[in-house]
Amino acid sequence: IEPKAVGTKVESTVPGAAVDNFTYGIQDQANRAVIMGPGLLVDNNEAAGVSLHDATGSIVRKLVINASDGVGIAVEFSTGAVLRGNMIGSAQIYGIWDQASTGAAITNNDVDASGTAGIYLGCSGTANLQDLSCGSSSGSEIEHNDLLDNGEFGIAIADESLDNSVQGNTVAGDKTYDLEDENTGCDGGVTPPGTSWSGNTGTANQTTSSRDRKSV
């Protein structure tokens, strides 16, 4: 979806339709695009199943995204993305990666079996991706998602990604921490405010910072 194609809608009316075996299954560079299912499978794409790049107010809703070699949904340099009700499985790195972006709403998604983290905000050493050009993310809501068996981390917030809200998520089965925040203090104590964590459940309901260990 090219930058000038503002408000484009991508939807399948054919049950079982698929976008598969590309570098990017669907790439949105336009504002206010709507990419939605049900009925659209995004499968086995190399870099990302869906990529929002330098877009404002775009929506990804009710897609089934499987077996990405990189990321299920990537949000980069974007504002106000809405990711809701998607089913994401077996992404090799992240189920959802929000980097260098602000104000995303990531809600009611099922994210399973990602290689490193189910939902990851920002960029740091957590995922050994220091060589990539990326930055922090802020002001996002991560709410009412279900995450299972996502590698090292269920939901991870990188250093300097602040003022996010993580509420009411169910996270389990990760190797290190279900809930991870690299920012010292986890909630408050820094300017702008740290990420707020509340009402989440998990089997390893903890977080760590490279400088300090805190509990969420």
PDB file of C-alpha atoms in Angstrom:
ATOM      1  CA  ILE A   1       0.000   0.000   0.000  1.00  0.00           C
ATOM      2  CA  GLU A   2       1.874   3.066  -1.257  1.00  0.00           C
ATOM      3  CA  PRO A   3       1.986   6.297   0.798  1.00  0.00           C
ATOM      4  CA  LYS A   4      -0.520   8.115  -1.419  1.00  0.00           C
ATOM      5  CA  ALA A   5      -3.133   5.356  -1.063  1.00  0.00           C
ATOM      6  CA  VAL A   6      -4.615   6.819   2.128  1.00  0.00           C
ATOM      7  CA  GLY A   7      -7.545   4.882   3.577  1.00  0.00           C
ATOM      8  CA  THR A   8      -7.015   1.734   1.500  1.00  0.00           C
ATOM      9  CA  LYS A   9      -8.901  -1.350   2.683  1.00  0.00           C
ATOM     10  CA  VAL A  10      -7.452  -4.850   2.282  1.00  0.00           C
ATOM     11  CA  GLU A  11      -9.998  -7.583   2.875  1.00  0.00           C
ATOM     12  CA  SER A  12     -10.711 -11.031   1.476  1.00  0.00           C
ATOM     13  CA  THR A  13     -14.207 -12.238   0.689  1.00  0.00           C
ATOM     14  CA  VAL A  14     -12.899 -15.655  -0.385  1.00  0.00           C
ATOM     15  CA  PRO A  15     -12.658 -18.160   2.516  1.00  0.00           C
ATOM     16  CA  GLY A  16      -9.146 -19.541   2.813  1.00  0.00           C
ATOM     17  CA  ALA A  17      -7.479 -16.854   0.715  1.00  0.00           C
ATOM     18  CA  ALA A  18      -3.779 -16.515   1.536  1.00  0.00           C
ATOM     19  CA  VAL A  19      -0.830 -14.189   1.107  1.00  0.00           C
ATOM     20  CA  ASP A  20       2.244 -16.368   1.414  1.00  0.00           C
ATOM     21  CA  ASN A  21       5.927 -16.762   0.610  1.00  0.00           C
ATOM     22  CA  PHE A  22       6.861 -13.102   0.120  1.00  0.00           C
ATOM     23  CA  THR A  23       9.370 -10.901   1.949  1.00  0.00           C
ATOM     24  CA  TYR A  24       6.444  -8.902   3.373  1.00  0.00           C
ATOM     25  CA  GLY A  25       2.994 -10.413   3.152  1.00  0.00           C
ATOM     26  CA  ILE A  26       1.278  -7.018   3.336  1.00  0.00           C
ATOM     27  CA  GLN A  27       3.184  -3.758   3.696  1.00  0.00           C
ATOM     28  CA  ASP A  28       1.319  -0.545   4.550  1.00  0.00           C
ATOM     29  CA  GLN A  29       3.029   2.807   4.000  1.00  0.00           C
ATOM     30  CA  ALA A  30      -0.193   4.839   3.858  1.00  0.00           C
ATOM     31  CA  ASN A  31      -2.203   6.462   6.621  1.00  0.00           C
ATOM     32  CA  ARG A  32      -5.537   5.055   7.835  1.00  0.00           C
ATOM     33  CA  ALA A  33      -5.314   1.776   5.943  1.00  0.00           C
ATOM     34  CA  VAL A  34      -7.551  -1.073   7.126  1.00  0.00           C
ATOM     35  CA  ILE A  35      -6.179  -4.606   6.777  1.00  0.00           C
ATOM     36  CA  MET A  36      -8.662  -7.140   8.034  1.00  0.00           C
ATOM     37  CA  GLY A  37     -10.092 -10.650   8.090  1.00  0.00           C
ATOM     38  CA  PRO A  38     -11.651 -12.981   8.807  1.00  0.00           C
ATOM     39  CA  GLY A  39     -10.948 -15.172   5.832  1.00  0.00           C
ATOM     40  CA  LEU A  40      -7.458 -13.877   5.059  1.00  0.00           C
ATOM     41  CA  LEU A  41      -4.434 -16.014   5.973  1.00  0.00           C
ATOM     42  CA  VAL A  42      -0.966 -14.442   5.967  1.00  0.00           C
ATOM     43  CA  ASP A  43       1.472 -17.314   5.984  1.00  0.00           C
ATOM     44  CA  ASN A  44       5.202 -18.038   5.745  1.00  0.00           C
ATOM     45  CA  ASN A  45       6.479 -14.580   4.750  1.00  0.00           C
ATOM     46  CA  GLU A  46      10.143 -13.867   5.337  1.00  0.00           C
ATOM     47  CA  ALA A  47      10.514 -10.468   7.070  1.00  0.00           C
ATOM     48  CA  ALA A  48       6.989  -9.849   8.365  1.00  0.00           C
ATOM     49  CA  GLY A  49       3.481 -11.048   7.814  1.00  0.00           C
ATOM     50  CA  VAL A  50       2.180  -7.474   8.031  1.00  0.00           C
ATOM     51  CA  SER A  51       4.355  -4.353   8.171  1.00  0.00           C
ATOM     52  CA  LEU A  52       3.115  -0.850   9.045  1.00  0.00           C
ATOM     53  CA  HIS A  53       5.871   1.577   8.093  1.00  0.00           C
ATOM     54  CA  ASP A  54       5.665   5.345   8.618  1.00  0.00           C
ATOM     55  CA  ALA A  55       1.854   5.198   8.797  1.00  0.00           C
ATOM     56  CA  THR A  56      -0.675   6.956  11.024  1.00  0.00           C
ATOM     57  CA  GLY A  57      -3.916   5.427  12.253  1.00  0.00           C
ATOM     58  CA  SER A  58      -3.757   2.149  10.335  1.00  0.00           C
ATOM     59  CA  ILE A  59      -5.704  -0.902  11.548  1.00  0.00           C
ATOM     60  CA  VAL A  60      -4.804  -4.607  11.433  1.00  0.00           C
ATOM     61  CA  ARG A  61      -7.769  -6.665  12.589  1.00  0.00           C
ATOM     62  CA  LYS A  62      -8.771 -10.337  12.751  1.00  0.00           C
ATOM     63  CA  LEU A  63      -5.995 -11.726  10.578  1.00  0.00           C
ATOM     64  CA  VAL A  64      -4.470 -15.184  10.925  1.00  0.00           C
ATOM     65  CA  ILE A  65      -0.692 -14.824  10.617  1.00  0.00           C
ATOM     66  CA  ASN A  66       1.458 -17.948  10.688  1.00  0.00           C
ATOM     67  CA  ALA A  67       5.078 -18.998  10.428  1.00  0.00           C
ATOM     68  CA  SER A  68       6.832 -15.737   9.645  1.00  0.00           C
ATOM     69  CA  ASP A  69      10.600 -16.100   9.395  1.00  0.00           C
ATOM     70  CA  GLY A  70      10.889 -12.749  11.203  1.00  0.00           C
ATOM     71  CA  VAL A  71       7.906 -10.939  12.755  1.00  0.00           C
ATOM     72  CA  GLY A  72       4.159 -11.532  12.656  1.00  0.00           C
ATOM     73  CA  ILE A  73       3.178  -7.832  12.723  1.00  0.00           C
ATOM     74  CA  ALA A  74       5.828  -5.087  12.599  1.00  0.00           C
ATOM     75  CA  VAL A  75       4.961  -1.470  13.490  1.00  0.00           C
ATOM     76  CA  GLU A  76       7.796   0.903  12.558  1.00  0.00           C
ATOM     77  CA  PHE A  77       7.997   4.713  12.725  1.00  0.00           C
ATOM     78  CA  SER A  78       4.211   4.829  12.987  1.00  0.00           C
ATOM     79  CA  THR A  79       1.591   6.548  15.147  1.00  0.00           C
ATOM     80  CA  GLY A  80      -1.744   5.326  16.453  1.00  0.00           C
ATOM     81  CA  ALA A  81      -1.673   1.812  14.987  1.00  0.00           C
ATOM     82  CA  VAL A  82      -4.547  -0.462  16.038  1.00  0.00           C
ATOM     83  CA  LEU A  83      -3.791  -4.206  16.216  1.00  0.00           C
ATOM     84  CA  ARG A  84      -6.889  -6.026  17.412  1.00  0.00           C
ATOM     85  CA  GLY A  85      -8.167  -9.591  17.435  1.00  0.00           C
ATOM     86  CA  ASN A  86      -5.370 -11.145  15.397  1.00  0.00           C
ATOM     87  CA  MET A  87      -4.107 -14.727  15.726  1.00  0.00           C
ATOM     88  CA  ILE A  88      -0.327 -14.905  15.362  1.00  0.00           C
ATOM     89  CA  GLY A  89       1.617 -18.146  15.537  1.00  0.00           C
ATOM     90  CA  SER A  90       5.218 -19.320  15.135  1.00  0.00           C
ATOM     91  CA  ALA A  91       6.980 -16.076  14.246  1.00  0.00           C
ATOM     92  CA  GLN A  92      10.703 -16.773  14.487  1.00  0.00           C
ATOM     93  CA  ILE A  93      11.544 -13.508  16.304  1.00  0.00           C
ATOM     94  CA  TYR A  94       8.508 -11.553  17.579  1.00  0.00           C
ATOM     95  CA  GLY A  95       4.787 -12.048  17.270  1.00  0.00           C
ATOM     96  CA  ILE A  96       4.280  -8.265  17.393  1.00  0.00           C
ATOM     97  CA  TRP A  97       7.167  -5.778  17.228  1.00  0.00           C
ATOM     98  CA  ASP A  98       6.443  -2.091  17.910  1.00  0.00           C
ATOM     99  CA  GLN A  99       9.585  -0.004  17.440  1.00  0.00           C
ATOM    100  CA  ALA A 100      10.218   3.736  17.101  1.00  0.00           C
ATOM    101  CA  SER A 101       6.447   4.269  17.238  1.00  0.00           C
ATOM    102  CA  THR A 102       3.896   5.959  19.499  1.00  0.00           C
ATOM    103  CA  GLY A 103       0.325   5.427  20.639  1.00  0.00           C
ATOM    104  CA  ALA A 104      -0.341   1.896  19.410  1.00  0.00           C
ATOM    105  CA  ALA A 105      -3.381  -0.029  20.688  1.00  0.00           C
ATOM    106  CA  ILE A 106      -2.480  -3.745  20.864  1.00  0.00           C
ATOM    107  CA  THR A 107      -5.562  -5.522  22.181  1.00  0.00           C
ATOM    108  CA  ASN A 108      -7.298  -8.917  22.201  1.00  0.00           C
ATOM    109  CA  ASN A 109      -4.664 -10.698  20.126  1.00  0.00           C
ATOM    110  CA  ASP A 110      -3.628 -14.358  20.487  1.00  0.00           C
ATOM    111  CA  VAL A 111       0.149 -14.706  20.121  1.00  0.00           C
ATOM    112  CA  ASP A 112       1.742 -18.149  20.429  1.00  0.00           C
ATOM    113  CA  ALA A 113       5.118 -19.830  19.866  1.00  0.00           C
ATOM    114  CA  SER A 114       7.204 -16.811  18.848  1.00  0.00           C
ATOM    115  CA  GLY A 115      10.936 -17.431  18.893  1.00  0.00           C
ATOM    116  CA  THR A 116      12.039 -14.570  21.189  1.00  0.00           C
ATOM    117  CA  ALA A 117       9.040 -12.577  22.490  1.00  0.00           C
ATOM    118  CA  GLY A 118       5.321 -12.487  21.914  1.00  0.00           C
ATOM    119  CA  ILE A 119       4.979  -8.678  22.064  1.00  0.00           C
ATOM    120  CA  TYR A 120       8.081  -6.481  22.080  1.00  0.00           C
ATOM    121  CA  LEU A 121       8.279  -2.673  22.359  1.00  0.00           C
ATOM    122  CA  GLY A 122      11.457  -0.842  21.423  1.00  0.00           C
ATOM    123  CA  CYS A 123      14.927  -2.096  20.620  1.00  0.00           C
ATOM    124  CA  SER A 124      17.727  -3.225  22.887  1.00  0.00           C
ATOM    125  CA  GLY A 125      19.895  -6.171  23.807  1.00  0.00           C
ATOM    126  CA  THR A 126      16.919  -8.234  24.964  1.00  0.00           C
ATOM    127  CA  ALA A 127      16.592  -9.841  21.550  1.00  0.00           C
ATOM    128  CA  ASN A 128      20.189  -9.442  20.427  1.00  0.00           C
ATOM    129  CA  LEU A 129      19.184  -7.030  17.678  1.00  0.00           C
ATOM    130  CA  GLN A 130      21.595  -4.207  18.492  1.00  0.00           C
ATOM    131  CA  ASP A 131      22.779  -4.149  14.894  1.00  0.00           C
ATOM    132  CA  LEU A 132      19.379  -3.008  13.637  1.00  0.00           C
ATOM    133  CA  SER A 133      18.529   0.680  13.352  1.00  0.00           C
ATOM    134  CA  CYS A 134      15.558   1.053  15.665  1.00  0.00           C
ATOM    135  CA  GLY A 135      14.347   3.042  18.622  1.00  0.00           C
ATOM    136  CA  SER A 136      12.067   3.238  21.632  1.00  0.00           C
ATOM    137  CA  SER A 137       8.278   3.183  21.619  1.00  0.00           C
ATOM    138  CA  SER A 138       5.962   5.074  23.970  1.00  0.00           C
ATOM    139  CA  GLY A 139       2.351   5.786  24.826  1.00  0.00           C
ATOM    140  CA  SER A 140       1.037   2.399  23.724  1.00  0.00           C
ATOM    141  CA  GLU A 141      -1.669   0.200  25.247  1.00  0.00           C
ATOM    142  CA  ILE A 142      -1.130  -3.567  25.476  1.00  0.00           C
ATOM    143  CA  GLU A 143      -4.369  -4.953  26.856  1.00  0.00           C
ATOM    144  CA  HIS A 144      -6.306  -8.243  27.075  1.00  0.00           C
ATOM    145  CA  ASN A 145      -3.965 -10.283  24.897  1.00  0.00           C
ATOM    146  CA  ASP A 146      -3.391 -14.032  25.347  1.00  0.00           C
ATOM    147  CA  LEU A 147       0.210 -15.189  24.907  1.00  0.00           C
ATOM    148  CA  LEU A 148       1.584 -18.709  25.249  1.00  0.00           C
ATOM    149  CA  ASP A 149       5.067 -20.232  24.847  1.00  0.00           C
ATOM    150  CA  ASN A 150       6.760 -17.248  23.202  1.00  0.00           C
ATOM    151  CA  GLY A 151      10.430 -18.087  23.608  1.00  0.00           C
ATOM    152  CA  GLU A 152      12.298 -16.055  26.226  1.00  0.00           C
ATOM    153  CA  PHE A 153       9.611 -13.433  26.937  1.00  0.00           C
ATOM    154  CA  GLY A 154       5.860 -13.030  26.711  1.00  0.00           C
ATOM    155  CA  ILE A 155       5.611  -9.217  26.796  1.00  0.00           C
ATOM    156  CA  ALA A 156       8.899  -7.274  26.821  1.00  0.00           C
ATOM    157  CA  ILE A 157       9.443  -3.509  27.138  1.00  0.00           C
ATOM    158  CA  ALA A 158      12.903  -2.331  26.110  1.00  0.00           C
ATOM    159  CA  ASP A 159      15.044   0.246  27.883  1.00  0.00           C
ATOM    160  CA  GLU A 160      13.817   3.835  27.285  1.00  0.00           C
ATOM    161  CA  SER A 161      10.400   2.710  26.003  1.00  0.00           C
ATOM    162  CA  LEU A 162       8.238   4.529  28.548  1.00  0.00           C
ATOM    163  CA  ASP A 163       4.681   5.673  29.336  1.00  0.00           C
ATOM    164  CA  ASN A 164       3.042   2.474  28.087  1.00  0.00           C
ATOM    165  CA  SER A 165       0.139   0.603  29.694  1.00  0.00           C
ATOM    166  CA  VAL A 166       0.179  -3.200  30.051  1.00  0.00           C
ATOM    167  CA  GLN A 167      -3.111  -4.410  31.548  1.00  0.00           C
ATOM    168  CA  GLY A 168      -5.216  -7.553  31.755  1.00  0.00           C
ATOM    169  CA  ASN A 169      -3.012  -9.818  29.658  1.00  0.00           C
ATOM    170  CA  THR A 170      -2.687 -13.578  30.167  1.00  0.00           C
ATOM    171  CA  VAL A 171       0.892 -14.698  29.585  1.00  0.00           C
ATOM    172  CA  ALA A 172       2.384 -18.124  30.250  1.00  0.00           C
ATOM    173  CA  GLY A 173       5.004 -20.675  29.310  1.00  0.00           C
ATOM    174  CA  ASP A 174       7.999 -18.470  28.511  1.00  0.00           C
ATOM    175  CA  LYS A 175      11.575 -19.552  29.207  1.00  0.00           C
ATOM    176  CA  THR A 176      12.777 -16.491  31.122  1.00  0.00           C
ATOM    177  CA  TYR A 177      10.053 -13.986  32.063  1.00  0.00           C
ATOM    178  CA  ASP A 178       6.423 -13.753  31.041  1.00  0.00           C
ATOM    179  CA  LEU A 179       6.534 -10.006  31.746  1.00  0.00           C
ATOM    180  CA  GLU A 180       9.793  -8.113  31.181  1.00  0.00           C
ATOM    181  CA  ASP A 181      10.581  -4.395  31.641  1.00  0.00           C
ATOM    182  CA  GLU A 182      14.170  -3.216  31.194  1.00  0.00           C
ATOM    183  CA  ASN A 183      13.426   0.196  32.713  1.00  0.00           C
ATOM    184  CA  THR A 184      14.466   0.623  36.334  1.00  0.00           C
ATOM    185  CA  GLY A 185      11.444   1.006  38.584  1.00  0.00           C
ATOM    186  CA  CYS A 186       8.961  -0.549  36.154  1.00  0.00           C
ATOM    187  CA  ASP A 187       6.186   1.875  37.129  1.00  0.00           C
ATOM    188  CA  GLY A 188       7.065   5.505  37.852  1.00  0.00           C
ATOM    189  CA  GLY A 189      10.268   7.082  39.104  1.00  0.00           C
ATOM    190  CA  VAL A 190      11.373   8.317  35.692  1.00  0.00           C
ATOM    191  CA  THR A 191      10.373  11.166  33.371  1.00  0.00           C
ATOM    192  CA  PRO A 192       8.310  10.571  31.291  1.00  0.00           C
ATOM    193  CA  PRO A 193       6.413   8.040  33.439  1.00  0.00           C
ATOM    194  CA  GLY A 194       7.443   4.424  33.348  1.00  0.00           C
ATOM    195  CA  THR A 195       5.202   1.720  31.954  1.00  0.00           C
ATOM    196  CA  SER A 196       2.150   0.866  34.049  1.00  0.00           C
ATOM    197  CA  TRP A 197       1.584  -2.864  34.721  1.00  0.00           C
ATOM    198  CA  SER A 198      -1.705  -4.058  36.227  1.00  0.00           C
ATOM    199  CA  GLY A 199      -3.996  -7.089  36.231  1.00  0.00           C
ATOM    200  CA  ASN A 200      -1.701  -9.359  34.219  1.00  0.00           C
ATOM    201  CA  THR A 201      -1.369 -13.064  34.932  1.00  0.00           C
ATOM    202  CA  GLY A 202       1.506 -15.398  34.147  1.00  0.00           C
ATOM    203  CA  THR A 203       3.586 -18.279  35.413  1.00  0.00           C
ATOM    204  CA  ALA A 204       6.752 -16.154  35.717  1.00  0.00           C
ATOM    205  CA  ASN A 205       5.161 -12.808  36.482  1.00  0.00           C
ATOM    206  CA  GLN A 206       8.389 -10.845  36.854  1.00  0.00           C
ATOM    207  CA  THR A 207      10.584  -8.325  35.146  1.00  0.00           C
ATOM    208  CA  THR A 208      14.258  -7.460  35.069  1.00  0.00           C
ATOM    209  CA  SER A 209      16.456  -4.505  34.223  1.00  0.00           C
ATOM    210  CA  SER A 210      20.119  -4.649  33.276  1.00  0.00           C
ATOM    211  CA  ARG A 211      20.740  -2.191  36.130  1.00  0.00           C
ATOM    212  CA  ASP A 212      18.196  -3.338  38.674  1.00  0.00           C
ATOM    213  CA  ARG A 213      15.786  -6.179  39.279  1.00  0.00           C
ATOM    214  CA  LYS A 214      12.178  -5.252  39.902  1.00  0.00           C
ATOM    215  CA  SER A 215       8.872  -7.062  40.233  1.00  0.00           C
ATOM    216  CA  VAL A 216       5.784  -6.036  38.313  1.00  0.00           C
TER     217      VAL A 216
END
